[in-house]
Each structure stands twice: as structure tokens, then as C-alpha cells.
């Protein structure tokens, strides 16, 4: 696929637009979708974004597809669309019915506090499923983790910290990832902190030089 959508690629998109999800999951097919997201028309990008609707959680769990979602989240989605992506981690119903009256989890919980327990529970269940996968490197996962840490009760945080502590060093390159790391240090047990220090030991010099990662060293 060339780095611009030529006339040939335009027709390719027309032929393949019904296969956006399978292509996103493909080791090589994902490159076509990524090129559309980078160089396609506004309408073509819109078709891809629409295809992702209701499938964000399952795509994030897939190694190849997660890369495509990450690209869409960071380079194509506007603020409202990013929040639509994230909402799918709040509750299964948000896969089909997005709340367009709020623009953040904090605002949602302020307006519907009765939903907090179920949202935190669902977020925890889905996050734990991806923490030991290679997709942990993606910023969209860090962002969702940070939202969870920010609004979850201490008991729920403790459960997730136990799953995150072994891989904290893998998420420190983003602002949200470093925030999660600091929360793991502040709210984790002595055992959690010991594991975090052990895992970071080999990478201390590198982490100290990182724009966001060094904050976790200071938190320790």
C-alpha cells in the first residue's frame, strides 16, 4: 500500500470497507486500515471509526487490532470520539448506546453516581484481561487504567495494582501510564512496592531520563 490513497486504493477501500474488522485483526491487513486512517478522506476515516463502534473492548484485546485502535484514538479521533472509545470499558450497554451528554467519566459519575459501582467493577474485569498482553504498551490502555485508578475505591485499586505491579516499567512512557505507576506506589502494599522496585531495577537509568517515567522514581 503506497503512502497516499491513489485511485486504485480508493476502489480497494470500496471493495474492502465491509471487512474493516477482519482486516484490522490481520497481521498484514491492518496496514491497509492504518493507511486509510492516516491518508484517507474524512469520509473514509469516518467509515472505519463507525466500524469500530461497539467493538473497542474486543479489538483492544487483539494484538494486531489494538495497534489500529491506538492509531485511531491518537491521530484520528476528536475529543468526543475518544470518549466514545473509552465508554465501552464502562459497561456492556455503552457498546451500543453512548452517553453524549457528558464528556468525561468524572462528569458521568457526577450525574449518575448510582452507576459508579457497576462501572468500576466492569472496568476492573476488562482491564485485568489485557494487563498481561502486549497491548499494555498502548496509550489508550494507559488512559483507561488511569481513569480506573482515579475513580475506583481502594479495594478495587488494590486488585488491579496486584496485576499491574509486574509491568509498571512498561507503561511509564506516557503521562497517564506514569500516573498509574505513581498510584501503584502510593496505594499499593509494601509487597507491591517491592515488586515494582525489583521490576524497575534494570531500567532505572532509562526511566530517570523519561519525560513522564521519572515521576514514578520520585514517588518511590
Coordinates of C-alpha atoms in Angstrom, one line a residue, residues 39-214:
X39 CA -4.1 9.3 4.5
X40 CA -7.8 8.6 3.6
X41 CA -10.5 11.1 3.2
X42 CA -12.6 12.3 6.0
X43 CA -15.5 10.1 4.8
X44 CA -13.2 7.0 4.6
X45 CA -11.9 7.6 8.1
X46 CA -15.5 8.0 9.3
X47 CA -16.4 4.6 7.9
X48 CA -13.5 3.0 9.8
X49 CA -14.4 4.7 13.0
X50 CA -18.0 3.7 12.6
X51 CA -16.9 0.1 12.1
X52 CA -15.1 0.1 15.4
X53 CA -18.3 1.2 17.2
X54 CA -19.3 -1.4 19.8
X55 CA -16.1 -3.4 19.3
X56 CA -13.4 -1.4 21.1
X57 CA -13.0 -3.8 24.1
X58 CA -12.6 -6.9 21.9
X59 CA -10.3 -5.1 19.5
X60 CA -8.0 -3.9 22.3
X61 CA -7.5 -7.4 23.4
X62 CA -6.2 -8.4 20.0
X63 CA -2.5 -7.7 19.3
X64 CA -2.9 -6.6 15.7
X65 CA -6.2 -4.8 16.1
X66 CA -5.0 -2.9 19.2
X67 CA -2.4 -1.2 17.1
X68 CA -5.1 0.1 14.7
X69 CA -7.3 1.3 17.6
X70 CA -4.4 3.0 19.1
X71 CA -3.7 4.9 15.9
X72 CA -7.4 5.8 15.5
X73 CA -7.6 7.0 19.1
X74 CA -4.5 9.2 19.0
X75 CA -4.4 10.5 15.4
X76 CA -8.0 10.4 14.1
X77 CA -10.5 10.7 16.9
X78 CA -11.6 14.0 18.3
X79 CA -12.3 14.5 22.0
X80 CA -15.9 13.2 21.7
X81 CA -14.9 10.2 19.7
X82 CA -12.1 9.3 22.1
X83 CA -14.5 9.4 25.0
X84 CA -16.8 7.1 22.9
X85 CA -14.0 4.6 22.6
X86 CA -13.3 4.8 26.4
X87 CA -17.0 4.5 27.3
X88 CA -17.1 0.9 26.0
X89 CA -14.9 0.0 29.0
X90 CA -17.6 1.3 31.4
X91 CA -20.4 -1.1 30.8
X92 CA -21.6 -3.5 28.1
X93 CA -24.5 -1.3 27.3
X94 CA -22.1 1.5 26.2
X95 CA -21.1 -0.6 23.2
X96 CA -24.4 0.2 21.7
X97 CA -25.7 3.3 23.5
X98 CA -23.1 6.0 24.1
X99 CA -23.8 8.8 26.5
X100 CA -23.3 12.0 24.5
X101 CA -24.5 14.3 27.3
X102 CA -21.2 14.0 29.2
X103 CA -17.5 14.4 28.1
X104 CA -15.7 12.6 30.9
X105 CA -16.0 9.8 33.4
X106 CA -16.0 12.3 36.2
X107 CA -18.9 14.1 34.7
X108 CA -20.8 10.9 34.1
X109 CA -20.3 9.7 37.7
X110 CA -21.4 13.2 39.0
X111 CA -24.7 13.0 37.1
X112 CA -25.3 9.2 37.7
X113 CA -23.5 8.3 40.9
X114 CA -25.6 5.2 41.2
X115 CA -23.7 3.7 38.3
X116 CA -20.2 4.0 39.9
X117 CA -20.1 0.6 41.5
X118 CA -21.1 -1.3 38.3
X119 CA -18.8 0.9 36.1
X120 CA -15.7 0.3 38.3
X121 CA -16.5 -3.4 38.5
X122 CA -16.7 -3.8 34.8
X123 CA -13.6 -1.7 34.1
X124 CA -11.7 -3.8 36.6
X125 CA -12.8 -7.1 35.0
X126 CA -11.9 -5.9 31.5
X127 CA -8.6 -4.3 32.4
X128 CA -7.3 -7.4 34.2
X129 CA -7.9 -9.3 30.9
X130 CA -5.4 -7.1 29.0
X131 CA -2.7 -6.4 31.6
X132 CA -0.6 -9.4 30.7
X133 CA -0.9 -8.9 27.0
X134 CA 1.5 -7.0 24.7
X135 CA -1.3 -4.4 24.2
X136 CA -0.3 -2.9 27.6
X137 CA 2.1 -0.6 25.8
X138 CA -0.7 1.3 24.1
X139 CA -1.7 4.8 25.5
X140 CA -5.4 4.1 25.2
X141 CA -5.0 1.3 27.8
X142 CA -2.9 3.6 30.0
X143 CA -5.7 6.2 29.8
X144 CA -8.4 3.7 30.8
X145 CA -6.2 2.4 33.6
X146 CA -5.7 6.0 34.8
X147 CA -9.4 6.7 34.8
X148 CA -9.9 3.5 36.8
X149 CA -7.2 4.4 39.4
X150 CA -8.7 7.9 39.7
X151 CA -12.2 6.9 40.5
X152 CA -12.0 3.4 41.9
X153 CA -12.4 2.6 45.6
X154 CA -9.2 1.4 47.4
X155 CA -10.2 -2.2 47.5
X156 CA -10.7 -2.3 43.7
X157 CA -7.5 -0.4 43.2
X158 CA -5.6 -3.0 45.2
X159 CA -6.8 -5.8 43.0
X160 CA -5.6 -4.0 39.8
X161 CA -2.3 -2.9 41.4
X162 CA -1.5 -6.5 42.1
X163 CA -1.9 -7.2 38.4
X164 CA 0.0 -4.1 37.3
X165 CA 2.9 -4.1 39.6
X166 CA 5.0 -6.6 37.5
X167 CA 4.6 -4.5 34.4
X168 CA 4.7 -0.9 35.7
X169 CA 8.0 -0.3 33.9
X170 CA 6.2 -1.0 30.6
X171 CA 3.7 1.9 30.9
X172 CA 5.8 4.8 32.2
X173 CA 6.5 6.3 28.7
X174 CA 3.1 8.1 28.7
X175 CA 1.6 10.7 31.1
X176 CA -1.3 8.5 32.0
X177 CA 0.9 5.5 32.4
X178 CA 3.2 7.3 34.8
X179 CA 0.2 8.5 36.8
X180 CA -0.9 4.8 37.1
X181 CA 2.6 4.0 38.2
X182 CA 2.5 6.7 40.9
X183 CA -0.8 5.4 42.2
X184 CA 0.6 1.9 42.4
X185 CA 3.4 3.2 44.6
X186 CA 1.0 5.4 46.8
X187 CA -1.8 2.9 47.2
X188 CA 0.0 -0.4 46.9
X189 CA 1.1 -2.6 49.8
X190 CA 4.8 -2.9 50.8
X191 CA 4.9 -6.1 48.8
X192 CA 3.5 -4.2 45.7
X193 CA 6.2 -1.6 46.1
X194 CA 8.9 -4.2 46.5
X195 CA 7.8 -5.9 43.2
X196 CA 7.7 -2.6 41.4
X197 CA 11.2 -1.7 42.5
X198 CA 12.5 -5.1 41.5
X199 CA 11.0 -4.9 38.0
X200 CA 12.3 -1.3 37.5
X201 CA 15.8 -2.0 38.8
X202 CA 17.3 -2.8 35.4
X203 CA 15.7 0.2 33.8
X204 CA 16.4 3.0 36.4
X205 CA 18.7 5.0 34.2
X206 CA 16.3 4.9 31.3
X207 CA 13.3 5.7 33.4
X208 CA 15.1 8.6 35.0
X209 CA 15.6 10.2 31.6
X210 CA 12.0 9.8 30.5
X211 CA 9.7 12.8 30.4
X212 CA 7.0 11.1 32.5
X213 CA 8.6 8.0 33.9
X214 CA 10.9 9.8 36.2

